[in-house]
Tab-separated table of C-alpha atoms in Angstrom:
chain	number	residue	atom	x	y	z
Q	22	TYR	CA	-22.977	19.182	-14.569
Q	23	ASN	CA	-19.170	19.492	-14.371
Q	24	LEU	CA	-19.089	16.939	-11.548
Q	25	GLN	CA	-21.094	14.459	-13.639
Q	26	GLY	CA	-18.732	15.027	-16.554
Q	27	ILE	CA	-15.677	14.436	-14.354
Q	28	MET	CA	-17.134	11.248	-12.862
Q	29	PHE	CA	-18.101	9.926	-16.303
Q	30	SER	CA	-14.601	10.616	-17.651
Q	31	LEU	CA	-13.133	8.598	-14.778
Q	32	ILE	CA	-15.050	5.439	-15.710
Q	33	SER	CA	-15.172	5.867	-19.506
Q	34	GLU	CA	-12.770	5.347	-22.382
Q	35	ASN	CA	-13.547	6.803	-25.823
Q	36	GLN	CA	-16.971	7.948	-24.540
Q	37	LYS	CA	-17.873	4.373	-23.525
Q	38	PHE	CA	-18.042	2.675	-20.140
Q	39	SER	CA	-14.634	1.217	-19.293
Q	40	PHE	CA	-14.608	-2.080	-17.413
Q	41	ASP	CA	-10.850	-1.664	-16.968
Q	42	LYS	CA	-11.076	1.733	-15.255
Q	43	SER	CA	-13.949	0.543	-13.086
Q	44	PHE	CA	-11.849	-2.442	-12.035
Q	45	ILE	CA	-9.020	-0.180	-10.802
Q	46	ILE	CA	-11.488	2.055	-8.932
Q	47	LEU	CA	-13.193	-0.915	-7.249
Q	48	LEU	CA	-9.812	-2.286	-6.129
Q	49	LEU	CA	-8.981	0.991	-4.405
Q	50	LEU	CA	-12.472	1.209	-2.925
Q	51	SER	CA	-11.988	-2.250	-1.405
Q	52	THR	CA	-8.944	-1.008	0.527
Q	53	LEU	CA	-11.180	1.413	2.483
Q	54	LEU	CA	-13.873	-1.032	3.597
Q	55	PRO	CA	-14.835	-1.034	7.322
Q	56	SER	CA	-14.259	-4.040	9.568
Q	57	PHE	CA	-17.917	-5.235	9.620
Q	58	ASP	CA	-17.782	-6.220	13.335
Q	59	ALA	CA	-14.362	-7.894	13.049
Q	60	ILE	CA	-11.383	-7.020	15.220
Q	61	ASP	CA	-9.490	-5.985	12.073
Q	62	ASN	CA	-10.533	-4.795	8.606
Q	63	ASN	CA	-7.618	-6.398	6.745
Q	64	ALA	CA	-9.228	-9.755	5.923
Q	65	ILE	CA	-12.497	-8.369	4.532
Q	66	ARG	CA	-10.514	-5.967	2.370
Q	67	TRP	CA	-8.372	-8.740	0.916
Q	68	PHE	CA	-11.527	-10.799	0.405
Q	69	SER	CA	-13.114	-7.996	-1.632
Q	70	ILE	CA	-9.908	-7.464	-3.605
Q	71	THR	CA	-9.727	-11.160	-4.480
Q	72	VAL	CA	-13.392	-11.298	-5.553
Q	73	ILE	CA	-13.053	-8.184	-7.730
Q	74	SER	CA	-9.859	-9.569	-9.295
Q	75	GLY	CA	-11.684	-12.829	-9.937
Q	76	MET	CA	-14.492	-11.026	-11.738
Q	77	TYR	CA	-11.973	-9.222	-13.934
Q	78	ILE	CA	-10.111	-12.473	-14.682
Q	79	LEU	CA	-13.435	-14.057	-15.693
Q	80	LYS	CA	-14.128	-11.109	-17.990
Q	81	LEU	CA	-10.667	-11.462	-19.557
Q	82	THR	CA	-11.140	-15.200	-20.019
Q	83	LEU	CA	-14.429	-14.638	-21.867
Q	84	ASP	CA	-12.960	-11.807	-23.970
Q	85	LYS	CA	-12.304	-13.236	-27.426
Q	86	ASN	CA	-10.057	-10.313	-28.360
Q	87	LEU	CA	-7.533	-10.769	-25.583
Q	88	ARG	CA	-4.323	-12.265	-26.896
Q	89	GLY	CA	-0.698	-12.000	-25.919
Q	90	SER	CA	1.684	-13.326	-23.324
Q	91	PHE	CA	3.763	-12.234	-20.387
Q	92	SER	CA	7.528	-12.100	-20.731
Q	93	VAL	CA	9.652	-15.130	-19.905
Q	94	LEU	CA	11.083	-13.220	-16.933
Q	95	ILE	CA	7.636	-12.687	-15.380
Q	96	LYS	CA	6.765	-16.357	-15.879
Q	97	MET	CA	10.023	-17.398	-14.206
Q	98	PHE	CA	9.374	-15.096	-11.231
Q	99	PHE	CA	5.821	-16.426	-10.960
Q	100	VAL	CA	6.739	-20.127	-11.039
Q	101	PHE	CA	9.885	-19.947	-8.916
Q	102	SER	CA	8.407	-17.632	-6.262
Q	103	PHE	CA	5.316	-19.750	-5.632
Q	104	SER	CA	7.325	-22.972	-5.726
Q	105	TYR	CA	9.600	-21.602	-3.017
Q	106	LEU	CA	6.632	-20.323	-0.985
Q	107	LEU	CA	5.063	-23.800	-1.053
Q	108	PHE	CA	8.384	-25.252	0.106
Q	109	SER	CA	8.508	-22.629	2.868
Q	110	LEU	CA	4.956	-23.552	3.883
Q	111	SER	CA	6.017	-27.175	4.323
Q	112	SER	CA	8.671	-26.102	6.849
Q	113	ALA	CA	6.370	-23.776	8.823
Q	114	ALA	CA	5.299	-24.939	12.279
Q	115	ASN	CA	1.827	-23.417	11.871
Q	116	PHE	CA	0.241	-24.443	8.561
Q	117	ASN	CA	-2.748	-22.104	8.904
Q	118	GLU	CA	-0.657	-18.971	9.409
Q	119	GLY	CA	1.568	-19.944	6.491
Q	120	LEU	CA	-1.407	-20.546	4.218
Q	121	ILE	CA	-2.949	-17.183	5.155
Q	122	SER	CA	0.340	-15.412	4.360
Q	123	ILE	CA	0.688	-17.159	0.993
Q	124	ASN	CA	-2.909	-16.267	0.184
Q	125	LYS	CA	-2.154	-12.566	0.727
Q	126	ILE	CA	0.795	-12.881	-1.652
Q	127	TYR	CA	-1.429	-14.644	-4.195
Q	128	SER	CA	-4.024	-11.851	-3.935
Q	129	SER	CA	-1.265	-9.287	-4.503
Q	130	VAL	CA	-0.046	-11.140	-7.604
Q	131	CYS	CA	-3.639	-11.211	-8.896
Q	132	VAL	CA	-3.820	-7.431	-8.580
Q	133	LEU	CA	-0.377	-6.953	-10.151
Q	134	LEU	CA	-1.038	-9.021	-13.283
Q	135	THR	CA	-4.669	-8.102	-13.863
Q	136	ALA	CA	-4.001	-4.385	-13.366
Q	137	LEU	CA	-1.092	-4.724	-15.808
Q	138	ILE	CA	-3.574	-5.770	-18.499
Q	139	ALA	CA	-6.089	-3.112	-17.458
Q	140	PHE	CA	-3.579	-0.248	-17.710
Q	141	ARG	CA	-2.636	-1.265	-21.252
Q	142	LYS	CA	-6.233	-0.566	-22.265
Q	143	ILE	CA	-6.362	2.878	-20.630
Q	144	LYS	CA	-5.269	5.977	-22.508
Q	145	ASN	CA	-2.803	8.049	-20.460
Q	146	PRO	CA	-2.910	5.736	-17.413
Q	147	ILE	CA	-0.633	7.916	-15.244
Q	148	ILE	CA	-3.066	10.842	-15.358
Q	149	PHE	CA	-5.976	8.446	-14.722
Q	150	LEU	CA	-4.280	6.909	-11.682
Q	151	ALA	CA	-3.343	10.347	-10.319
Q	152	GLU	CA	-6.964	11.514	-10.687
Q	153	ILE	CA	-8.329	8.411	-8.955
Q	154	PHE	CA	-5.789	8.764	-6.138
Q	155	SER	CA	-6.909	12.380	-5.696
Q	156	ILE	CA	-10.571	11.343	-5.384
Q	157	PHE	CA	-9.655	8.781	-2.727
Q	158	LEU	CA	-7.492	11.360	-0.976
Q	159	LEU	CA	-10.578	13.550	-0.687
Q	160	ILE	CA	-12.495	10.642	0.883
Q	161	GLU	CA	-9.756	9.720	3.370
Q	162	CYS	CA	-8.927	13.285	4.432
Q	163	SER	CA	-12.590	14.298	4.745
Q	164	TYR	CA	-13.278	11.247	6.910
Q	165	LEU	CA	-10.308	12.010	9.153
Q	166	ILE	CA	-11.037	15.712	9.584
Q	167	ILE	CA	-14.733	15.044	10.348
Q	168	GLU	CA	-13.720	12.302	12.792
Q	169	PHE	CA	-11.293	14.656	14.559
Q	170	PHE	CA	-13.548	17.685	14.922
Q	171	PHE	CA	-16.991	16.100	15.401
Q	172	PHE	CA	-16.446	12.821	17.289
Q	173	ASP	CA	-15.014	12.232	20.745
Q	174	SER	CA	-13.567	8.812	19.947
Q	175	THR	CA	-9.860	8.307	19.326
Q	176	PHE	CA	-9.360	9.328	15.723
Q	177	THR	CA	-7.266	7.024	13.531
Q	178	GLY	CA	-8.592	7.539	10.015
Q	179	ILE	CA	-10.303	4.978	7.818
Q	180	SER	CA	-7.687	2.311	8.518
Q	181	THR	CA	-8.218	2.468	12.342
Q	182	ASN	CA	-4.434	2.851	12.622
Q	183	ARG	CA	-2.677	6.232	12.524
Q	184	ASN	CA	0.474	5.057	10.767
Q	185	ILE	CA	-1.420	3.113	8.108
Q	186	SER	CA	-3.808	6.014	7.484
Q	187	SER	CA	-0.845	8.370	7.203
Q	188	SER	CA	1.041	6.124	4.765
Q	189	SER	CA	-2.063	5.594	2.642
Q	190	ILE	CA	-2.475	9.360	2.316
Q	191	ILE	CA	1.205	9.960	1.551
Q	192	ILE	CA	1.286	7.416	-1.308
Q	193	LYS	CA	-1.600	9.166	-3.027
Q	194	PHE	CA	-0.293	12.632	-2.143
Q	195	ILE	CA	2.772	12.059	-4.348
Q	196	PHE	CA	0.463	11.776	-7.354
Q	197	LEU	CA	-1.610	14.754	-6.222
Q	198	ILE	CA	1.496	16.966	-6.535
Q	199	PHE	CA	2.182	15.418	-9.940
Q	200	LEU	CA	-1.398	16.172	-11.023
Q	201	MET	CA	-1.132	19.757	-9.797
Q	202	ASN	CA	1.975	20.208	-11.934
Q	203	SER	CA	0.172	18.757	-14.976
Q	204	SER	CA	-3.187	20.543	-14.662
Q	205	ARG	CA	-4.004	23.477	-16.948
Q	206	ASN	CA	-7.584	24.040	-15.764
Q	207	ASP	CA	-8.061	26.880	-13.224
Q	208	PHE	CA	-10.979	25.158	-11.472
Q	209	ASN	CA	-8.961	21.956	-11.125
Q	210	LYS	CA	-5.993	23.896	-9.737
Q	211	VAL	CA	-8.147	25.453	-7.007
Q	212	PHE	CA	-9.711	22.094	-6.101
Q	213	LEU	CA	-6.311	20.375	-5.978
Q	214	LYS	CA	-4.835	23.180	-3.852
Q	215	VAL	CA	-7.667	22.858	-1.336
Q	216	LEU	CA	-7.092	19.093	-1.307
Q	217	GLU	CA	-3.376	19.649	-0.717
Q	218	VAL	CA	-4.140	21.737	2.379
Q	219	MET	CA	-6.505	18.992	3.592
Q	220	VAL	CA	-3.688	16.462	3.226
Q	221	ILE	CA	-1.294	18.650	5.224
Q	222	ILE	CA	-3.862	19.065	8.015
Q	223	SER	CA	-4.642	15.322	8.006
Q	224	ILE	CA	-0.997	14.262	8.281
Q	225	ILE	CA	-0.398	16.699	11.132
Q	226	LEU	CA	-3.548	15.549	12.961
Q	227	LEU	CA	-2.486	11.899	12.669
Q	228	GLN	CA	0.823	12.788	14.384
Q	229	SER	CA	2.743	10.143	12.480
Q	230	ARG	CA	6.416	11.097	12.471
Q	231	LEU	CA	7.110	9.136	9.286
Q	232	GLY	CA	4.087	10.784	7.683
Q	233	LEU	CA	5.254	14.291	8.563
Q	234	PHE	CA	8.844	13.513	7.555
Q	235	SER	CA	7.652	12.028	4.243
Q	236	LEU	CA	5.450	15.058	3.573
Q	237	VAL	CA	8.456	17.385	3.893
Q	238	LEU	CA	10.695	14.983	1.934
Q	239	ILE	CA	8.240	14.852	-0.984
Q	240	TYR	CA	8.263	18.636	-1.311
Q	241	ILE	CA	12.070	18.663	-1.189
Q	242	LEU	CA	12.356	15.949	-3.864
Q	243	PHE	CA	9.889	17.731	-6.140
Q	244	PHE	CA	11.867	20.928	-5.489
Q	245	PHE	CA	14.894	19.352	-7.189
Q	246	ILE	CA	12.921	17.518	-9.900
Q	247	ASN	CA	10.699	20.403	-11.016
Q	248	LYS	CA	12.725	23.615	-11.044
Q	249	ALA	CA	9.876	25.692	-12.500
Q	250	LYS	CA	7.717	25.139	-9.378
Q	251	ARG	CA	10.327	25.766	-6.674
Q	252	LYS	CA	8.600	28.863	-5.321
Q	253	TYR	CA	5.369	26.880	-4.960
Q	254	TYR	CA	7.097	24.097	-2.963
Q	255	ILE	CA	8.691	26.634	-0.598
Q	256	ILE	CA	5.247	28.136	0.080
Q	257	SER	CA	3.799	24.652	0.682
Q	258	LEU	CA	6.578	23.826	3.144
Q	259	PHE	CA	5.814	27.070	4.959
Q	260	ILE	CA	2.148	25.968	5.199
Q	261	VAL	CA	3.282	22.620	6.672
Q	262	PHE	CA	5.394	24.265	9.389
Q	263	LEU	CA	2.768	26.916	10.158
Q	264	SER	CA	0.001	24.297	10.420
Q	265	SER	CA	2.195	22.173	12.704
Q	266	ILE	CA	2.771	25.100	15.045
Q	267	LEU	CA	-0.924	26.039	15.125
Q	268	LEU	CA	-2.215	22.487	15.687
Q	269	TYR	CA	0.477	21.213	18.064
Q	270	GLY	CA	1.001	24.527	19.807
Q	271	SER	CA	-2.651	24.694	20.836
Q	272	GLY	CA	-2.210	21.420	22.757
Q	273	GLY	CA	-5.442	19.885	23.930
Q	274	SER	CA	-6.574	16.382	24.825
Q	275	ARG	CA	-6.278	15.119	21.255
Q	276	VAL	CA	-2.493	15.553	21.064
Q	277	ILE	CA	-0.573	12.338	21.755
Q	278	GLU	CA	2.349	12.459	24.155
Q	279	LYS	CA	5.116	10.611	22.319
Q	280	ASN	CA	7.964	11.605	24.649
Q	281	TYR	CA	10.405	11.890	21.785
Q	282	ASN	CA	13.557	13.881	22.350
Q	283	ILE	CA	16.415	13.708	19.856
Q	284	LEU	CA	18.837	14.208	22.743
Q	285	ASN	CA	17.306	11.307	24.697
Q	286	ILE	CA	16.013	8.705	22.268
Q	287	GLU	CA	15.974	6.080	25.024
Q	288	SER	CA	12.675	7.585	26.210
Q	289	ASP	CA	10.981	6.855	22.855
Q	290	GLU	CA	8.783	3.829	23.590
Q	291	SER	CA	7.867	3.273	19.931
Q	292	LEU	CA	11.518	3.247	18.858
Q	293	ASN	CA	12.546	0.919	21.686
Q	294	GLN	CA	9.739	-1.468	20.812
Q	295	ARG	CA	10.872	-1.634	17.192
Q	296	LEU	CA	14.504	-2.133	18.195
Q	297	ASN	CA	13.401	-5.023	20.416
Q	298	PHE	CA	11.553	-6.603	17.465
Q	299	TYR	CA	14.635	-6.172	15.260
Q	300	GLU	CA	16.838	-7.832	17.858
Q	301	ILE	CA	14.454	-10.776	18.042
Q	302	ALA	CA	14.368	-10.946	14.236
Q	303	PHE	CA	18.152	-11.176	13.978
Q	304	ASP	CA	18.219	-13.903	16.653
Q	305	LEU	CA	15.614	-15.896	14.699
Q	306	PHE	CA	17.480	-15.316	11.431
Q	307	ARG	CA	20.687	-16.724	12.882
Q	308	GLU	CA	18.848	-19.955	13.763
Q	309	LYS	CA	17.783	-20.622	10.134
Q	310	PRO	CA	19.573	-18.153	7.844
Q	311	LEU	CA	19.117	-19.874	4.482
Q	312	ILE	CA	15.438	-20.890	4.302
Q	313	GLY	CA	13.970	-19.224	7.406
Q	314	HIS	CA	11.368	-20.524	9.836
Q	315	GLY	CA	8.582	-20.803	7.266
Q	316	VAL	CA	6.228	-18.310	5.690
Q	317	GLY	CA	3.920	-16.634	8.254
Q	318	SER	CA	6.046	-17.790	11.201
Q	319	TRP	CA	7.096	-14.464	12.765
Q	320	LYS	CA	4.061	-13.901	14.967
Q	321	TYR	CA	4.434	-17.192	16.843
Q	322	GLU	CA	8.208	-17.823	16.630
Q	323	SER	CA	8.905	-14.379	18.121
Q	324	LEU	CA	6.850	-15.153	21.258
Q	325	GLY	CA	9.622	-17.375	22.604
Q	326	TYR	CA	11.817	-14.293	22.933
Q	327	LYS	CA	9.188	-12.130	24.623
Q	328	LYS	CA	10.125	-10.869	28.079
Q	329	SER	CA	7.062	-10.712	30.320
Q	330	GLU	CA	8.125	-8.065	32.775
Q	331	ASN	CA	4.547	-7.181	33.769
Q	332	ASN	CA	0.997	-8.420	33.317
Q	333	THR	CA	0.647	-6.985	29.784
Q	334	VAL	CA	1.210	-9.209	26.780
Q	335	LEU	CA	2.105	-7.602	23.453
Q	336	ILE	CA	1.759	-9.954	20.471
Q	337	PRO	CA	4.163	-8.731	17.762
Q	338	TYR	CA	2.136	-9.650	14.661
Q	339	TYR	CA	4.658	-7.808	12.483
Q	340	THR	CA	8.382	-7.062	12.778
Q	341	HIS	CA	7.781	-3.430	11.743
Q	342	ASN	CA	10.380	-3.997	9.040
Q	343	ASP	CA	9.177	-5.929	6.005
Q	344	PHE	CA	12.696	-6.854	4.890
Q	345	LEU	CA	13.537	-8.369	8.279
Q	346	GLN	CA	10.231	-10.237	8.423
Q	347	ILE	CA	10.838	-11.746	4.983
Q	348	LEU	CA	14.339	-12.686	6.123
Q	349	VAL	CA	13.067	-14.409	9.286
Q	350	GLU	CA	10.249	-16.272	7.545
Q	351	THR	CA	11.830	-17.225	4.189
Q	352	GLY	CA	15.542	-16.754	4.794
Q	353	ILE	CA	18.199	-15.371	2.484
Q	354	ILE	CA	16.598	-17.117	-0.500
Q	355	GLY	CA	13.211	-15.483	0.093
Q	356	LEU	CA	14.709	-12.026	0.618
Q	357	GLY	CA	16.798	-12.563	-2.516
Q	358	ILE	CA	13.680	-13.301	-4.589
Q	359	PHE	CA	11.905	-10.229	-3.216
Q	360	SER	CA	14.978	-8.064	-3.892
Q	361	LEU	CA	15.157	-9.306	-7.483
Q	362	ILE	CA	11.511	-8.351	-8.018
Q	363	ILE	CA	12.146	-4.839	-6.665
Q	364	LEU	CA	15.303	-4.488	-8.797
Q	365	TYR	CA	13.347	-5.630	-11.854
Q	366	LEU	CA	10.687	-2.955	-11.217
Q	367	LEU	CA	13.366	-0.300	-10.716
Q	368	ASN	CA	15.025	-1.359	-13.964
Q	369	CYS	CA	11.699	-0.996	-15.796
Q	370	MET	CA	11.220	2.446	-14.275
Q	371	PHE	CA	14.687	3.672	-15.278
Q	372	LYS	CA	14.125	2.413	-18.824
Q	373	LEU	CA	10.924	4.443	-19.053
Q	374	LEU	CA	12.537	7.544	-17.552
Q	375	LYS	CA	14.588	7.962	-20.709
Q	376	ARG	CA	11.495	8.538	-22.842
Q	377	ASP	CA	8.827	9.707	-20.382
Q	378	LYS	CA	9.600	12.396	-17.787
Q	379	ASP	CA	6.279	11.743	-16.023
Q	380	ILE	CA	7.763	8.480	-14.725
Q	381	SER	CA	9.988	10.527	-12.383
Q	382	VAL	CA	7.057	10.613	-9.940
Q	383	PHE	CA	7.560	6.869	-9.390
Q	384	THR	CA	11.104	7.426	-8.102
Q	385	ILE	CA	9.623	9.376	-5.189
Q	386	LEU	CA	7.101	6.574	-4.670
Q	387	PHE	CA	9.873	3.950	-4.391
Q	388	ILE	CA	11.857	6.109	-1.960
Q	389	PHE	CA	8.817	6.446	0.317
Q	390	PHE	CA	7.943	2.744	0.017
Q	391	PHE	CA	11.488	1.794	1.051
Q	392	LEU	CA	11.389	4.113	4.078
Q	393	ASN	CA	7.953	2.844	5.080
Q	394	SER	CA	9.025	-0.801	4.727
Q	395	MET	CA	12.047	-0.177	6.939
Q	396	ILE	CA	9.982	0.800	9.999
Q	397	ASN	CA	6.426	-0.438	9.261
Q	398	PHE	CA	4.681	-3.302	7.466
Q	399	PRO	CA	3.058	-1.993	4.237
Q	400	LEU	CA	3.335	-5.401	2.531
Q	401	HIS	CA	0.716	-6.742	4.945
Q	402	ARG	CA	-1.835	-3.925	4.670
Q	403	SER	CA	-3.948	-3.602	1.533
Q	404	GLN	CA	-4.616	0.114	2.086
Q	405	GLU	CA	-0.893	0.780	1.623
Q	406	PHE	CA	0.167	-2.113	-0.590
Q	407	VAL	CA	-2.551	-2.156	-3.274
Q	408	PRO	CA	-1.888	1.457	-4.398
Q	409	PHE	CA	1.819	0.567	-4.629
Q	410	ILE	CA	1.026	-2.597	-6.621
Q	411	LEU	CA	-1.113	-0.576	-9.037
Q	412	CYS	CA	1.826	1.762	-9.630
Q	413	CYS	CA	4.088	-1.235	-10.284
Q	414	SER	CA	1.508	-2.656	-12.712
Q	415	LEU	CA	1.427	0.650	-14.570
Q	416	ILE	CA	5.219	0.632	-14.939
Q	417	MET	CA	5.226	-2.982	-16.136
Q	418	SER	CA	2.362	-2.373	-18.558
Q	419	LYS	CA	4.560	0.007	-20.525
Q	420	VAL	CA	7.445	-2.415	-21.024
Q	421	GLU	CA	6.350	-6.020	-20.497
Q	422	MET	CA	3.162	-7.195	-22.143
Q	423	GLU	CA	2.187	-6.650	-25.739
Q	424	ASP	CA	-1.235	-7.455	-27.144
Q	425	LYS	CA	-1.158	-9.647	-30.231
Q	426	LEU	CA	-3.711	-10.367	-32.891
Q	427	ASN	CA	-2.852	-14.048	-32.806
Q	428	GLY	CA	-1.615	-16.490	-30.219
Q	429	SER	CA	-3.238	-17.834	-27.065
Q	430	LYS	CA	-4.453	-16.094	-23.946
Q	431	PRO	CA	-1.955	-15.766	-21.070
Q	432	ILE	CA	-1.885	-19.142	-19.303
Q	433	ILE	CA	-1.087	-17.377	-16.010
Q	434	MET	CA	-4.613	-15.922	-16.128
Q	435	PHE	CA	-6.109	-19.420	-16.175
Q	436	ILE	CA	-3.937	-20.467	-13.210
Q	437	LEU	CA	-4.975	-17.406	-11.224
Q	438	GLY	CA	-8.618	-17.985	-12.164
Q	439	LEU	CA	-8.546	-21.563	-10.846
Q	440	LEU	CA	-7.249	-20.396	-7.468
Q	441	ILE	CA	-9.678	-17.487	-7.045
Q	442	ILE	CA	-12.485	-19.463	-5.367
Q	443	PRO	CA	-10.366	-21.221	-2.680
Q	444	SER	CA	-8.505	-17.949	-2.084
Q	445	SER	CA	-11.757	-16.021	-1.601
Q	446	VAL	CA	-13.078	-18.695	0.757
Q	447	LEU	CA	-9.893	-18.540	2.827
Q	448	ASN	CA	-10.048	-14.731	3.081
Q	449	TYR	CA	-13.704	-14.903	4.116
Q	450	LYS	CA	-13.019	-17.581	6.748
Q	451	GLU	CA	-10.246	-15.412	8.159
Q	452	HIS	CA	-12.681	-12.491	8.369
Q	453	LYS	CA	-15.212	-14.673	10.219
Q	454	SER	CA	-12.486	-15.726	12.669
Q	455	LEU	CA	-11.665	-12.063	13.309
Q	456	ILE	CA	-15.322	-11.450	14.203
Q	457	ILE	CA	-15.078	-14.261	16.757
Q	458	GLN	CA	-11.832	-12.813	18.112
Q	459	ASP	CA	-13.575	-9.480	18.619
Q	460	LEU	CA	-16.342	-11.189	20.603
Q	461	LEU	CA	-13.747	-13.097	22.625
Q	462	LEU	CA	-11.894	-9.914	23.604
Q	463	LEU	CA	-15.175	-8.157	24.397
Q	464	ASP	CA	-16.130	-10.993	26.743
Q	465	TYR	CA	-12.679	-10.857	28.299
Q	466	SER	CA	-12.979	-7.086	28.884
Q	467	ASN	CA	-16.393	-7.539	30.490
């Protein structure tokens, strides 16, 4: 009975079914979809996200009560950013790759602006988002732990990539700690504590160094932010170190040999690979520093710098540094636009901090997102990026858009609505191509 009550509260507002809450939940659910026989699950996830956003835009368009407008600043960012992306597409050597990259950005903007409207209709949206993140944490951690202990296959989590699974868990874990600090119900406290232990075990099992570092960093940051809970954070850190010793110390066939030694970092293959990508990125940047090589160009432009020292061929789809990849593909102008957007979001957050202490949790989120973007590619993976976008939408919803009793509906919604169908078709066609790629590689292996 309590479970039914909790589930109903998650999808209801004022004792009535909430389309807005359901929309947010469906977006997050889309980020966990399987690959459906494709070589990668990214395209089908973006396809689902675009379709769900389209349904919500249609609902908003038909809603007679929706009035209001976005700020002039948002409109300027929207128009100028897409105008520059279209210009960048025209200079890209591979039109298809450029179009696919722009479509991902369009899907992200759809989520950002539609979720902004949705959060304005939700009472206490921070608590709602933290509760939803906790439910999805339970799904992801349960999947990983079951996969590790009951299946012989290489465990990677729902994302099929250890680093992505780890980052997805960490983003939501930040809000789990926030929820634990806010909860007054004893049953909820016990459930959240059990979930916290599951997160610790999951991060350690995934053996992601950034994940483990971020886990410790989050506890340290909360230690300084919330003085009343310092004893609790010390105990949690002790659990992290104890669990690491127990799981890694036991060894076994499931432990990955990463050959990392702080005294001999030259033996770290992962680090050397990233440094090689960064070197290539800087070489490409120097060729076209102002406007870049064109959106979506990294994965083919970087191949000219690849040294084939043996029979293996590694295709660097991503630079493993989102800032460098933006710089290579769209130049100083593109990175400048992206930096302005981030600075705008930070400015909104600092404004809210003055009147709402709960917003302090977002400072930890931005610190982690920056670290992750420096060595990985969260902008290109919906499982990591969509939760971050939802947090940005929540921040913006508190400062940017005001509902009005008169006036017209936001014209940006109509523009996004017109592009939904071609965007969905493009995402679906990409997914179909990834199914063919999987068959191709299977034939090659045979």
